[in-house]
Amino acid sequence: MTSAAAHDYSGVPQGAPVYELTNVSKTYARNQVVALQDVSLTLRKGSFTSVIGSSGCGKSTLLKIMAGLIPPTKGRVILQNKPVTGPRRDIGMMFQQATLFPWKTAAENIVLPIEIRDGKAAAKKAMEAAHDLLEMVGLKGFEDVYPNELSGGMAQRASICRMLITEPAVLLLDEPFSALDELSRDLMNMELQRICREQNATAFLVTHSIQEAVILSDDIVVMKPRPGRIAEVVPVDLPRPRTLDMMTTQKFGEIVDRIRAMLDKGEDM
Amino acid sequence: MTEFQTNHPTDEETVQETVWEQEVAFIDSVPRSVAMTFVFVVFIGTWQLVTALGMVSPIILPTPMETFKDMIFVGQNLLTGGYMLDSLWITILEVIYGFALAIAIGFSLGVLVGETAFGEKAVMPYLVAIDTMPKVAFAPLFVAWLGFGIESKVALAAFIATFPIVVGTAAGLHAADENARMLFKTMGASRMQTLIKMKLPTGLPQIFTGLKIGAVGVMAGAITGEFLGGGKGFGELIRVAASQLNTPRVFSLILYLSVVGLVLYLIVQWTQRRVVFWQKETVGSYDG
Ligand SMILES: Nc1ncnc2c1ncn2[C@@H]1O[C@H](COP(=O)(O)OP(=O)(O)OP(=O)(O)O)[C@@H](O)[C@H]1O
Ligand SMILES: [Mg+2]
């Protein structure tokens, strides 16, 4: 692995394509469900993209294929000029549940990816980085606390740290905050935006919330179900950095309405 | 903006506190020690009454006093290193060896069945089939194979205790949820790493449940083995006392034996609390 400088480890210039998906299709062999059909998508370095679409339209499937967790039936996935053929270090992933392991402290949970890949000694060395990350997400002092004593939001923060510890170039997020209440969710989203900017990471977020997609994204991929495919990619030209009060602006409302109309139309198909 | 009416009490007003007594039924408010003593007294009282009124023959049911006297006698014999201590020690050894064997075999089989598709498909059906048999019926076989020494008792004890440990281990390995599996996959974990760092720790509560059931079974197995296969253990003492219609002795021997079983169970439970420190107590805690 390349060990480049802390904040731009991938070495890819801002705006250059990082992720390239070409005609990705997925049919689950088990039940012959066509989960994805001819999905082509390019993510640019440092961009934030959200996917939105009705339940079962293949969002999680798309994310799993991008992460190298399951193979596509057809098509090509390229990340940083290398085809994705399995889990990779330059991919960070986060799921709906925080999934911290109760027998490890917060810090130990965070260095787990290092422990798995490089062994216990490397994990020990990464402890300091874990402490820094915990401080960054406002969990200073919780390093040695076991997950049982963390609130849902705190656990999600810790799992963000676990995703970031390997300094991934892209972050794949599958409804990471949907288990949180709206208030903490908004705060976590702002936190996420700050982290992505700070680390210059490319983010790809699956969400059910149109507001969340609009406030965070540069582009919103709207998907249609059965078979899952891309209906449209909507650019969001709100200025950066985004703030929560942008949610009350007219422009924000217009984009939300536009996407909602698209999703409603999708339901009829 | 909407204006909200706030309800701060002024100085003159006294705050109406809403501290209230939660209603607890009297019987639930009794401390554990008192409740246990109460049940004990009722039990002994009924026993005394039944025997004192001559409702059953003293050969079938001795009085509490007789039993108590015999317990003291047996206790003295044990403490002074009498022949009963030798017997008890033999039974304890059978239990220890049997449990160790059951843990080794049960855990290995549990991993085979819980982790590999081959084990699940090809081994599990046979285990289920054997498990549904009355395992005690194998005792004469073990005696025929291994003789009248402690080996045949160890075998029966281990045989009975193995199955709950297999089931507990296999169930434990299936306890990890989809998210945890996905997470380990994204981290590029090998199968061995996933097993050791995730599935086994996740399954520890179930594994310990299996161990606890096994600990009870191992005692039953050792004593049954002694009943059916002779030898010099505590079970033999019970059998002899019963054949001599020395019922108080039978009662007091059983009581001492149950102490051994209880200690074994408590050791497993204590280990569980140590090892699975994150597991919440499910009983006995009221407000967190
Ligand atoms: N492992 C699987 N085996 C078979 N079919 C699957 C599998 N996973 C998903 N599917 C099917 O593929 C389709 C897409 O599922 P997917 O989980 O990608 O949807 P989603 O957009 O993430 O939905 P949600 O918003 O509810 O999370 C669904 O019809 C689902 O039934
Ligand atoms: Mg999904």
Coordinates of C-alpha atoms and ligand atoms in Angstrom, one line a residue:
Chain A
M1 CA 0.0 0.0 0.0
T2 CA 1.0 3.6 -0.6
S3 CA 1.6 5.5 2.5
A4 CA 1.0 9.0 1.2
A5 CA 0.4 12.2 3.3
A6 CA -2.4 12.2 5.8
H7 CA -5.1 14.0 4.0
D8 CA -4.6 13.0 0.4
Y9 CA -3.5 9.4 0.5
S10 CA -4.9 8.4 -2.9
G11 CA -2.8 10.9 -4.8
V12 CA -5.7 11.4 -7.3
P13 CA -6.2 15.1 -8.1
Q14 CA -9.4 16.8 -7.0
G15 CA -12.2 16.2 -9.5
A16 CA -10.6 13.3 -11.4
P17 CA -12.7 10.2 -11.7
V18 CA -12.1 7.8 -8.7
Y19 CA -14.9 5.3 -9.1
E20 CA -16.0 4.2 -12.6
L21 CA -19.0 1.8 -13.0
T22 CA -19.8 0.7 -16.4
N23 CA -23.0 -1.2 -17.2
V24 CA -23.2 -2.9 -13.9
S25 CA -26.0 -5.5 -13.6
K26 CA -26.8 -7.9 -10.9
T27 CA -29.2 -10.8 -10.9
Y28 CA -29.4 -12.7 -7.7
A29 CA -29.0 -16.4 -8.6
R30 CA -31.1 -17.6 -5.7
N31 CA -34.4 -16.0 -6.7
Q32 CA -33.6 -14.6 -10.2
V33 CA -34.3 -11.1 -9.0
V34 CA -32.8 -8.5 -11.3
A35 CA -31.6 -6.1 -8.6
L36 CA -29.6 -3.8 -10.9
Q37 CA -29.6 -3.2 -14.6
D38 CA -27.0 -1.4 -16.6
V39 CA -25.8 1.1 -13.9
S40 CA -23.1 3.4 -15.2
L41 CA -21.7 6.0 -12.8
T42 CA -18.6 8.0 -12.3
L43 CA -17.6 9.5 -8.9
R44 CA -15.1 12.3 -8.9
K45 CA -12.4 12.8 -6.3
G46 CA -13.7 14.7 -3.3
S47 CA -17.3 14.6 -4.4
F48 CA -20.3 13.6 -2.4
T49 CA -23.0 11.6 -4.1
S50 CA -26.2 10.2 -2.7
V51 CA -28.4 7.5 -4.0
I52 CA -32.1 7.6 -3.4
G53 CA -34.9 5.4 -4.5
S54 CA -37.8 3.3 -3.2
S55 CA -37.2 0.3 -1.0
G56 CA -35.9 -2.7 -2.9
C57 CA -34.6 -0.8 -5.9
G58 CA -31.1 -2.1 -5.5
K59 CA -29.3 0.6 -3.5
S60 CA -27.6 -1.8 -1.0
T61 CA -26.8 -4.2 -3.8
L62 CA -25.1 -1.4 -5.7
L63 CA -23.1 -0.4 -2.6
K64 CA -22.1 -4.0 -1.9
I65 CA -20.9 -4.4 -5.5
M66 CA -18.9 -1.2 -5.3
A67 CA -17.4 -2.4 -2.0
G68 CA -16.3 -5.7 -3.5
L69 CA -18.5 -7.7 -1.2
I70 CA -20.5 -9.3 -3.9
P71 CA -19.6 -9.7 -7.6
P72 CA -21.7 -8.1 -10.4
T73 CA -23.3 -10.4 -12.9
K74 CA -22.3 -8.1 -15.7
G75 CA -20.3 -4.9 -16.0
R76 CA -17.2 -3.4 -14.7
V77 CA -16.2 -1.6 -11.4
I78 CA -12.9 0.4 -11.4
L79 CA -11.6 2.2 -8.3
Q80 CA -8.4 4.2 -8.6
N81 CA -7.6 2.5 -11.9
K82 CA -7.8 -1.0 -10.5
P83 CA -10.8 -3.3 -10.9
V84 CA -12.6 -4.1 -7.7
T85 CA -12.5 -7.8 -7.2
G86 CA -12.9 -8.0 -3.4
P87 CA -12.8 -6.0 -0.3
R88 CA -10.1 -3.3 -0.4
R89 CA -8.2 -1.1 1.9
D90 CA -9.0 2.1 0.0
I91 CA -12.7 1.5 0.6
G92 CA -14.3 2.5 3.9
M93 CA -17.8 1.2 4.6
M94 CA -20.5 2.0 7.1
F95 CA -23.8 0.3 7.7
Q96 CA -27.1 1.2 9.3
Q97 CA -26.1 -0.3 12.6
A98 CA -23.0 0.8 14.3
T99 CA -22.0 -2.8 15.1
L100 CA -19.3 -2.2 17.7
F101 CA -18.1 -5.3 19.4
P102 CA -19.0 -5.3 23.1
W103 CA -15.8 -7.1 24.2
K104 CA -13.6 -4.3 22.8
T105 CA -13.3 -0.8 24.1
A106 CA -14.2 2.1 21.7
A107 CA -10.5 2.6 20.7
E108 CA -10.0 -1.2 20.3
N109 CA -13.1 -1.3 18.1
I110 CA -11.7 1.5 16.0
V111 CA -8.3 -0.2 15.3
L112 CA -10.0 -3.5 14.5
P113 CA -9.5 -3.1 10.7
I114 CA -5.8 -2.6 11.3
E115 CA -5.7 -5.6 13.6
I116 CA -7.3 -7.8 11.0
R117 CA -5.1 -6.7 8.2
D118 CA -1.7 -6.1 9.8
G119 CA -1.9 -7.8 13.2
K120 CA -2.0 -6.8 16.8
A121 CA 1.3 -4.9 16.8
A122 CA 0.2 -2.6 14.1
A123 CA -3.2 -2.1 15.8
K124 CA -1.3 -1.0 18.9
K125 CA 0.6 1.5 17.0
A126 CA -2.6 2.8 15.4
M127 CA -4.1 3.5 18.9
E128 CA -2.8 7.0 18.9
A129 CA -4.6 7.7 15.5
A130 CA -7.7 6.2 17.0
H131 CA -7.6 8.6 19.9
D132 CA -7.2 11.5 17.5
L133 CA -10.2 10.3 15.5
L134 CA -12.3 10.0 18.6
E135 CA -11.4 13.5 19.6
M136 CA -12.3 14.7 16.1
V137 CA -15.8 13.3 16.5
G138 CA -16.2 14.6 20.0
L139 CA -15.6 11.4 21.9
K140 CA -12.5 12.4 23.7
G141 CA -12.3 10.6 27.0
F142 CA -14.4 7.7 25.7
E143 CA -11.4 5.7 24.4
D144 CA -11.5 3.0 27.0
V145 CA -15.3 2.8 27.4
Y146 CA -17.1 -0.3 26.3
P147 CA -19.8 0.1 23.7
N148 CA -22.5 -0.9 26.2
E149 CA -22.0 2.5 27.8
L150 CA -22.3 4.5 24.6
S151 CA -25.5 6.0 23.2
G152 CA -26.7 5.2 19.7
G153 CA -25.2 8.5 18.3
M154 CA -21.9 8.0 20.1
A155 CA -21.7 4.4 18.8
Q156 CA -22.2 5.7 15.3
R157 CA -19.5 8.3 15.8
A158 CA -17.1 5.6 16.9
S159 CA -18.0 3.5 13.8
I160 CA -17.2 6.5 11.6
C161 CA -13.8 6.5 13.3
R162 CA -13.4 2.8 12.5
M163 CA -14.2 3.5 8.9
L164 CA -11.6 6.3 8.8
I165 CA -8.7 4.6 10.6
T166 CA -7.5 2.9 7.4
E167 CA -7.6 6.3 5.6
P168 CA -9.8 5.1 2.8
A169 CA -10.1 7.1 -0.4
V170 CA -13.8 6.4 -0.8
L171 CA -16.5 6.1 1.8
L172 CA -19.5 3.9 1.1
L173 CA -22.4 4.7 3.5
D174 CA -25.5 2.6 3.7
E175 CA -28.1 4.6 5.6
P176 CA -25.6 5.2 8.3
F177 CA -27.7 7.4 10.6
S178 CA -31.2 6.1 9.9
A179 CA -31.3 4.6 13.4
L180 CA -30.8 8.0 15.0
D181 CA -33.4 10.6 15.9
E182 CA -33.7 13.5 13.4
L183 CA -31.8 16.0 15.5
S184 CA -28.7 13.8 16.1
R185 CA -29.0 12.8 12.5
D186 CA -28.7 16.4 11.2
L187 CA -25.7 17.0 13.5
M188 CA -24.1 13.7 12.4
N189 CA -24.6 14.7 8.7
M190 CA -22.8 18.0 9.3
E191 CA -20.1 16.1 11.0
L192 CA -19.8 13.8 8.0
Q193 CA -19.6 16.7 5.6
R194 CA -16.8 18.2 7.7
I195 CA -14.9 14.9 7.8
C196 CA -15.2 14.4 4.1
R197 CA -13.8 17.8 3.4
E198 CA -11.1 17.5 5.9
Q199 CA -10.0 14.1 4.6
N200 CA -10.8 15.0 1.0
A201 CA -12.7 11.8 0.8
T202 CA -15.1 10.7 -1.9
A203 CA -18.4 9.8 -0.4
F204 CA -21.3 7.7 -1.7
L205 CA -24.3 7.7 0.5
V206 CA -27.5 5.5 0.4
T207 CA -30.4 7.3 2.0
H208 CA -34.2 7.4 2.2
S209 CA -34.3 11.0 3.2
I210 CA -34.5 13.5 0.3
Q211 CA -33.5 16.4 2.7
E212 CA -30.4 14.5 3.8
A213 CA -29.4 13.8 0.2
V214 CA -29.9 17.4 -0.8
I215 CA -28.1 19.0 2.1
L216 CA -25.0 16.7 1.7
S217 CA -24.6 16.0 -2.0
D218 CA -23.0 17.4 -5.1
D219 CA -25.0 14.9 -7.1
I220 CA -28.1 12.8 -6.3
V221 CA -28.6 9.6 -8.1
V222 CA -32.3 8.8 -8.3
M223 CA -33.1 5.1 -8.9
K224 CA -36.1 3.3 -10.3
P225 CA -37.2 -0.1 -9.1
R226 CA -37.8 -3.4 -10.9
P227 CA -35.2 -3.7 -12.3
G228 CA -33.1 -1.3 -10.4
R229 CA -31.6 1.3 -12.6
I230 CA -30.7 5.0 -12.6
A231 CA -33.6 7.3 -13.5
E232 CA -31.6 10.5 -13.3
V233 CA -28.6 12.2 -11.7
V234 CA -29.6 15.5 -10.2
P235 CA -26.8 18.0 -9.5
V236 CA -27.2 20.1 -6.3
D237 CA -25.7 23.6 -6.8
L238 CA -26.0 24.9 -3.3
P239 CA -22.8 26.5 -2.1
R240 CA -20.3 24.7 0.2
P241 CA -19.9 24.3 3.1
R242 CA -23.5 23.4 3.6
T243 CA -25.3 24.5 6.8
L244 CA -28.5 23.2 8.3
D245 CA -30.3 26.6 7.8
M246 CA -29.9 26.1 4.0
M247 CA -32.8 23.7 4.4
T248 CA -35.1 26.7 4.6
T249 CA -34.0 28.3 1.4
Q250 CA -36.1 28.3 -1.7
K251 CA -33.5 26.6 -3.8
F252 CA -33.3 23.7 -1.4
G253 CA -37.1 23.3 -1.5
E254 CA -37.1 23.3 -5.3
I255 CA -34.6 20.5 -5.5
V256 CA -36.4 18.5 -2.8
D257 CA -39.7 18.9 -4.7
R258 CA -38.1 17.9 -8.0
I259 CA -36.7 14.7 -6.5
R260 CA -39.9 13.9 -4.7
A261 CA -41.8 14.3 -8.0
M262 CA -39.3 11.9 -9.7
L263 CA -39.7 9.3 -6.9
D264 CA -43.5 9.6 -7.0
K265 CA -43.4 9.0 -10.7
G266 CA -41.1 6.0 -10.2
E267 CA -43.7 4.4 -7.9
D268 CA -46.2 4.2 -10.7
M269 CA -43.9 2.2 -13.0
Chain B
M1 CA -41.5 32.5 16.4
T2 CA -44.0 31.0 18.7
E3 CA -43.9 32.1 22.3
F4 CA -43.9 29.4 24.9
Q5 CA -45.4 29.7 28.3
T6 CA -42.9 28.6 30.8
N7 CA -43.9 27.2 34.2
H8 CA -41.2 28.3 36.6
P9 CA -42.6 28.4 40.1
T10 CA -42.4 31.8 41.7
D11 CA -40.9 32.2 45.2
E12 CA -44.3 32.2 46.9
E13 CA -45.5 29.1 45.2
T14 CA -44.4 25.8 46.7
V15 CA -43.4 23.3 44.1
Q16 CA -45.8 20.3 43.9
E17 CA -43.4 17.4 43.9
T18 CA -44.4 14.3 42.0
V19 CA -42.4 11.8 44.0
W20 CA -44.6 8.9 44.5
E21 CA -44.5 5.5 45.9
Q22 CA -44.5 2.7 43.4
E23 CA -46.9 0.0 44.6
V24 CA -45.1 -3.2 45.3
A25 CA -47.0 -6.3 46.5
F26 CA -45.9 -7.3 50.0
I27 CA -44.7 -10.7 48.9
D28 CA -42.3 -9.1 46.4
S29 CA -40.9 -6.7 49.0
V30 CA -39.6 -9.5 51.3
P31 CA -35.8 -9.7 51.2
R32 CA -34.3 -12.8 49.6
S33 CA -32.9 -14.2 52.8
V34 CA -36.2 -14.0 54.6
A35 CA -38.1 -15.5 51.7
M36 CA -35.7 -18.4 51.4
T37 CA -35.7 -19.0 55.1
F38 CA -39.5 -19.0 55.0
V39 CA -39.7 -21.6 52.3
F40 CA -37.1 -23.7 54.1
V41 CA -39.0 -23.6 57.4
V42 CA -42.3 -24.5 55.6
F43 CA -40.5 -27.4 53.9
I44 CA -38.9 -28.8 57.0
G45 CA -42.1 -28.2 59.0
T46 CA -44.2 -30.2 56.5
W47 CA -41.6 -32.9 56.5
Q48 CA -41.6 -33.1 60.3
L49 CA -45.4 -33.1 60.4
V50 CA -45.7 -35.9 57.9
T51 CA -43.2 -38.1 59.6
A52 CA -44.3 -37.2 63.2
L53 CA -47.9 -38.1 62.4
G54 CA -46.7 -41.5 61.0
M55 CA -48.2 -40.8 57.7
V56 CA -45.4 -42.7 56.0
S57 CA -43.1 -45.4 57.2
P58 CA -39.8 -44.2 58.6
I59 CA -38.0 -46.5 56.1
I60 CA -39.5 -44.6 53.2
L61 CA -39.1 -41.1 54.8
P62 CA -36.9 -40.5 57.8
T63 CA -37.5 -37.5 60.1
P64 CA -35.6 -34.3 59.4
M65 CA -33.7 -34.9 62.7
E66 CA -32.5 -38.3 61.7
T67 CA -31.4 -37.0 58.4
F68 CA -29.6 -34.1 60.0
K69 CA -27.8 -36.4 62.5
D70 CA -26.7 -38.5 59.6
M71 CA -25.5 -35.5 57.7
I72 CA -23.3 -34.7 60.7
F73 CA -22.0 -38.2 60.7
V74 CA -21.2 -38.2 57.0
G75 CA -19.7 -34.7 57.3
Q76 CA -17.4 -35.9 60.1
N77 CA -16.3 -38.9 58.0
L78 CA -15.6 -36.6 55.1
L79 CA -13.7 -34.1 57.2
T80 CA -11.6 -36.7 59.0
G81 CA -10.6 -38.3 55.7
G82 CA -12.7 -41.4 56.2
Y83 CA -13.7 -43.9 53.5
M84 CA -16.5 -41.6 52.3
L85 CA -13.9 -38.9 51.3
D86 CA -12.2 -41.5 49.1
S87 CA -15.5 -42.2 47.4
L88 CA -16.3 -38.6 47.0
W89 CA -12.9 -37.9 45.6
I90 CA -13.4 -40.7 43.0
T91 CA -16.7 -39.1 42.0
I92 CA -15.2 -35.7 41.8
L93 CA -12.4 -37.0 39.5
E94 CA -15.0 -38.7 37.3
V95 CA -16.8 -35.4 37.1
I96 CA -13.7 -33.4 36.3
Y97 CA -12.4 -35.8 33.7
G98 CA -15.8 -36.2 32.2
F99 CA -16.4 -32.5 32.0
A100 CA -13.0 -31.8 30.5
L101 CA -13.6 -34.5 27.9
A102 CA -17.1 -33.2 27.1
I103 CA -15.7 -29.7 26.7
A104 CA -13.0 -30.8 24.3
I105 CA -15.2 -33.0 22.2
G106 CA -18.3 -30.8 22.4
F107 CA -16.5 -27.7 21.5
S108 CA -14.7 -29.3 18.5
L109 CA -17.8 -30.9 17.2
G110 CA -19.7 -27.6 17.8
V111 CA -17.2 -25.7 15.7
L112 CA -17.3 -28.4 13.0
V113 CA -21.1 -28.3 12.9
G114 CA -21.5 -24.5 13.4
E115 CA -18.7 -23.3 11.1
T116 CA -18.5 -25.8 8.2
A117 CA -21.3 -26.6 5.7
F118 CA -20.0 -30.2 5.7
G119 CA -20.5 -30.5 9.5
E120 CA -23.9 -28.9 9.3
K121 CA -25.0 -31.2 6.4
A122 CA -23.3 -34.5 7.3
V123 CA -22.5 -34.5 11.0
M124 CA -25.4 -32.6 12.6
P125 CA -28.1 -35.1 11.6
Y126 CA -26.2 -37.9 13.3
L127 CA -25.7 -35.8 16.4
V128 CA -29.4 -35.0 16.6
A129 CA -30.2 -38.7 16.2
I130 CA -27.8 -39.8 19.0
D131 CA -29.0 -36.9 21.2
T132 CA -32.6 -38.1 21.0
M133 CA -31.6 -41.5 22.3
P134 CA -31.7 -42.1 26.1
K135 CA -28.0 -41.8 26.7
V136 CA -28.1 -43.7 30.0
A137 CA -28.9 -46.8 28.0
F138 CA -25.3 -46.8 26.8
A139 CA -24.0 -47.3 30.3
P140 CA -23.7 -51.1 30.1
L141 CA -21.8 -50.7 26.8
F142 CA -19.3 -48.4 28.4
V143 CA -18.9 -50.9 31.3
A144 CA -18.3 -53.7 28.8
W145 CA -15.8 -51.6 26.8
L146 CA -14.0 -49.9 29.7
G147 CA -14.5 -52.1 32.7
F148 CA -15.7 -51.3 36.2
G149 CA -13.1 -48.6 36.9
I150 CA -13.7 -44.8 36.6
E151 CA -13.2 -44.9 32.9
S152 CA -16.7 -46.2 32.1
K153 CA -18.2 -43.5 34.4
V154 CA -16.1 -40.8 32.8
A155 CA -17.3 -42.0 29.4
L156 CA -20.9 -41.8 30.4
A157 CA -20.6 -38.5 32.1
A158 CA -18.8 -37.0 29.1
F159 CA -21.3 -38.6 26.7
I160 CA -24.2 -37.0 28.4
A161 CA -22.5 -33.6 28.8
T162 CA -21.1 -33.4 25.2
F163 CA -24.4 -32.7 23.4
P164 CA -25.5 -29.5 25.1
I165 CA -22.0 -28.1 24.5
V166 CA -22.1 -29.0 20.8
V167 CA -25.5 -27.4 20.5
G168 CA -24.4 -24.3 22.5
T169 CA -21.2 -23.8 20.4
A170 CA -23.0 -24.3 17.1
A171 CA -25.8 -21.9 18.1
G172 CA -23.2 -19.4 19.3
L173 CA -21.4 -19.5 16.0
H174 CA -24.6 -18.6 14.3
A175 CA -25.4 -15.8 16.6
A176 CA -23.4 -13.1 14.8
D177 CA -25.7 -10.9 12.7
E178 CA -25.5 -10.0 9.1
N179 CA -23.9 -6.6 9.8
A180 CA -21.1 -8.0 11.8
R181 CA -20.4 -10.5 9.0
M182 CA -20.5 -7.8 6.4
L183 CA -18.2 -5.7 8.4
F184 CA -15.6 -8.4 8.8
K185 CA -15.8 -9.0 5.1
T186 CA -15.2 -5.4 4.3
M187 CA -12.1 -5.5 6.5
G188 CA -10.8 -8.4 4.4
A189 CA -10.8 -10.8 7.3
S190 CA -9.9 -14.5 6.7
R191 CA -12.3 -17.2 7.7
M192 CA -10.1 -18.0 10.7
Q193 CA -10.0 -14.4 11.8
T194 CA -13.8 -14.1 11.4
L195 CA -14.2 -17.2 13.6
I196 CA -11.8 -16.2 16.3
K197 CA -12.3 -12.5 16.5
M198 CA -16.0 -12.3 15.8
K199 CA -18.1 -15.4 15.8
L200 CA -16.6 -17.1 18.9
P201 CA -16.8 -14.0 21.1
T202 CA -20.3 -13.2 19.8
G203 CA -21.4 -16.8 20.7
L204 CA -19.8 -17.0 24.1
P205 CA -23.2 -16.5 26.0
Q206 CA -24.7 -19.5 24.1
I207 CA -21.5 -21.5 24.6
F208 CA -21.7 -20.9 28.3
T209 CA -25.3 -21.9 28.4
G210 CA -24.2 -25.2 26.9
L211 CA -21.5 -25.5 29.4
K212 CA -23.9 -25.0 32.3
I213 CA -26.3 -27.6 31.0
G214 CA -23.3 -29.9 30.4
A215 CA -22.2 -29.3 34.0
V216 CA -25.5 -30.6 35.3
G217 CA -25.4 -33.5 32.9
V218 CA -21.9 -34.6 33.8
M219 CA -22.9 -35.1 37.5
A220 CA -25.9 -37.1 36.5
G221 CA -23.7 -39.2 34.1
A222 CA -21.1 -39.9 36.7
I223 CA -23.6 -41.1 39.4
T224 CA -25.7 -43.1 36.9
G225 CA -22.5 -44.7 35.7
E226 CA -21.7 -45.7 39.3
F227 CA -25.2 -47.0 39.9
L228 CA -25.0 -49.2 36.8
G229 CA -21.3 -50.0 36.8
G230 CA -20.3 -50.4 40.4
G231 CA -16.9 -49.1 41.4
K232 CA -16.0 -47.2 44.6
G233 CA -17.6 -43.7 44.0
F234 CA -20.2 -41.8 46.0
G235 CA -23.0 -43.3 43.8
E236 CA -22.0 -46.7 45.1
L237 CA -22.3 -45.5 48.7
I238 CA -25.8 -44.3 47.8
R239 CA -26.7 -47.6 46.2
V240 CA -25.5 -49.6 49.2
A241 CA -27.2 -47.4 51.7
A242 CA -30.5 -47.7 49.7
S243 CA -30.2 -51.5 49.5
Q244 CA -29.7 -51.5 53.3
L245 CA -32.9 -49.4 53.6
N246 CA -30.7 -46.7 55.4
T247 CA -32.8 -43.9 54.0
P248 CA -31.3 -41.1 56.2
R249 CA -27.9 -42.0 54.8
V250 CA -29.3 -41.8 51.2
F251 CA -30.7 -38.4 51.9
S252 CA -27.5 -37.0 53.4
L253 CA -25.3 -38.5 50.7
I254 CA -27.5 -36.9 48.1
L255 CA -27.2 -33.5 49.8
Y256 CA -23.4 -33.7 49.9
L257 CA -23.4 -34.7 46.3
S258 CA -25.6 -31.8 45.3
V259 CA -23.0 -29.5 46.9
V260 CA -20.4 -30.9 44.4
G261 CA -22.8 -30.2 41.5
L262 CA -23.5 -26.7 42.8
V263 CA -19.8 -25.9 43.1
L264 CA -19.2 -27.1 39.5
Y265 CA -22.1 -25.0 38.3
L266 CA -20.9 -21.9 40.2
I267 CA -17.4 -22.3 38.8
V268 CA -18.8 -22.2 35.3
Q269 CA -21.0 -19.3 36.1
W270 CA -18.1 -17.4 37.7
T271 CA -16.0 -18.0 34.7
Q272 CA -18.8 -16.8 32.4
R273 CA -19.0 -13.5 34.4
R274 CA -15.3 -13.1 34.0
V275 CA -15.0 -14.0 30.3
V276 CA -18.3 -12.6 29.0
F277 CA -18.0 -9.5 31.1
W278 CA -20.2 -7.5 28.6
Q279 CA -23.2 -9.8 29.0
K280 CA -26.0 -8.2 30.9
E281 CA -27.5 -10.1 33.8
T282 CA -31.0 -11.0 32.8
V283 CA -32.4 -11.8 36.2
G284 CA -32.0 -10.1 39.5
S285 CA -31.4 -6.5 38.4
Y286 CA -34.2 -4.0 38.9
D287 CA -33.0 -0.6 37.7
G288 CA -30.0 -1.1 35.6
Ligands
LIG1 N1 -28.9 -11.7 -0.9 C1 -30.0 -11.6 -1.8 N2 -30.5 -12.7 -2.4 C2 -31.5 -12.5 -3.2 N3 -32.1 -11.4 -3.5 C3 -31.7 -10.3 -2.9 C4 -30.6 -10.3 -2.0 N4 -30.4 -9.1 -1.5 C5 -31.3 -8.3 -2.1 N5 -32.1 -9.0 -2.9 C6 -33.2 -8.5 -3.8 O1 -32.7 -7.5 -4.6 C7 -33.5 -6.3 -4.7 C8 -32.7 -5.1 -4.2 O2 -32.4 -5.2 -2.9 P1 -31.5 -4.1 -2.1 O3 -31.2 -4.6 -0.7 O4 -30.4 -3.8 -2.9 O5 -32.5 -2.9 -2.1 P2 -32.4 -1.5 -1.4 O6 -32.6 -0.5 -2.4 O7 -31.2 -1.4 -0.6 O8 -33.7 -1.5 -0.4 P3 -33.9 -0.8 1.0 O9 -34.1 0.7 0.7 O10 -35.1 -1.4 1.6 O11 -32.7 -1.0 1.8 C9 -34.7 -6.7 -3.8 O12 -35.8 -7.0 -4.6 C10 -34.2 -7.8 -2.9 O13 -35.3 -8.7 -2.7
MG2 MG -30.7 -1.2 1.6

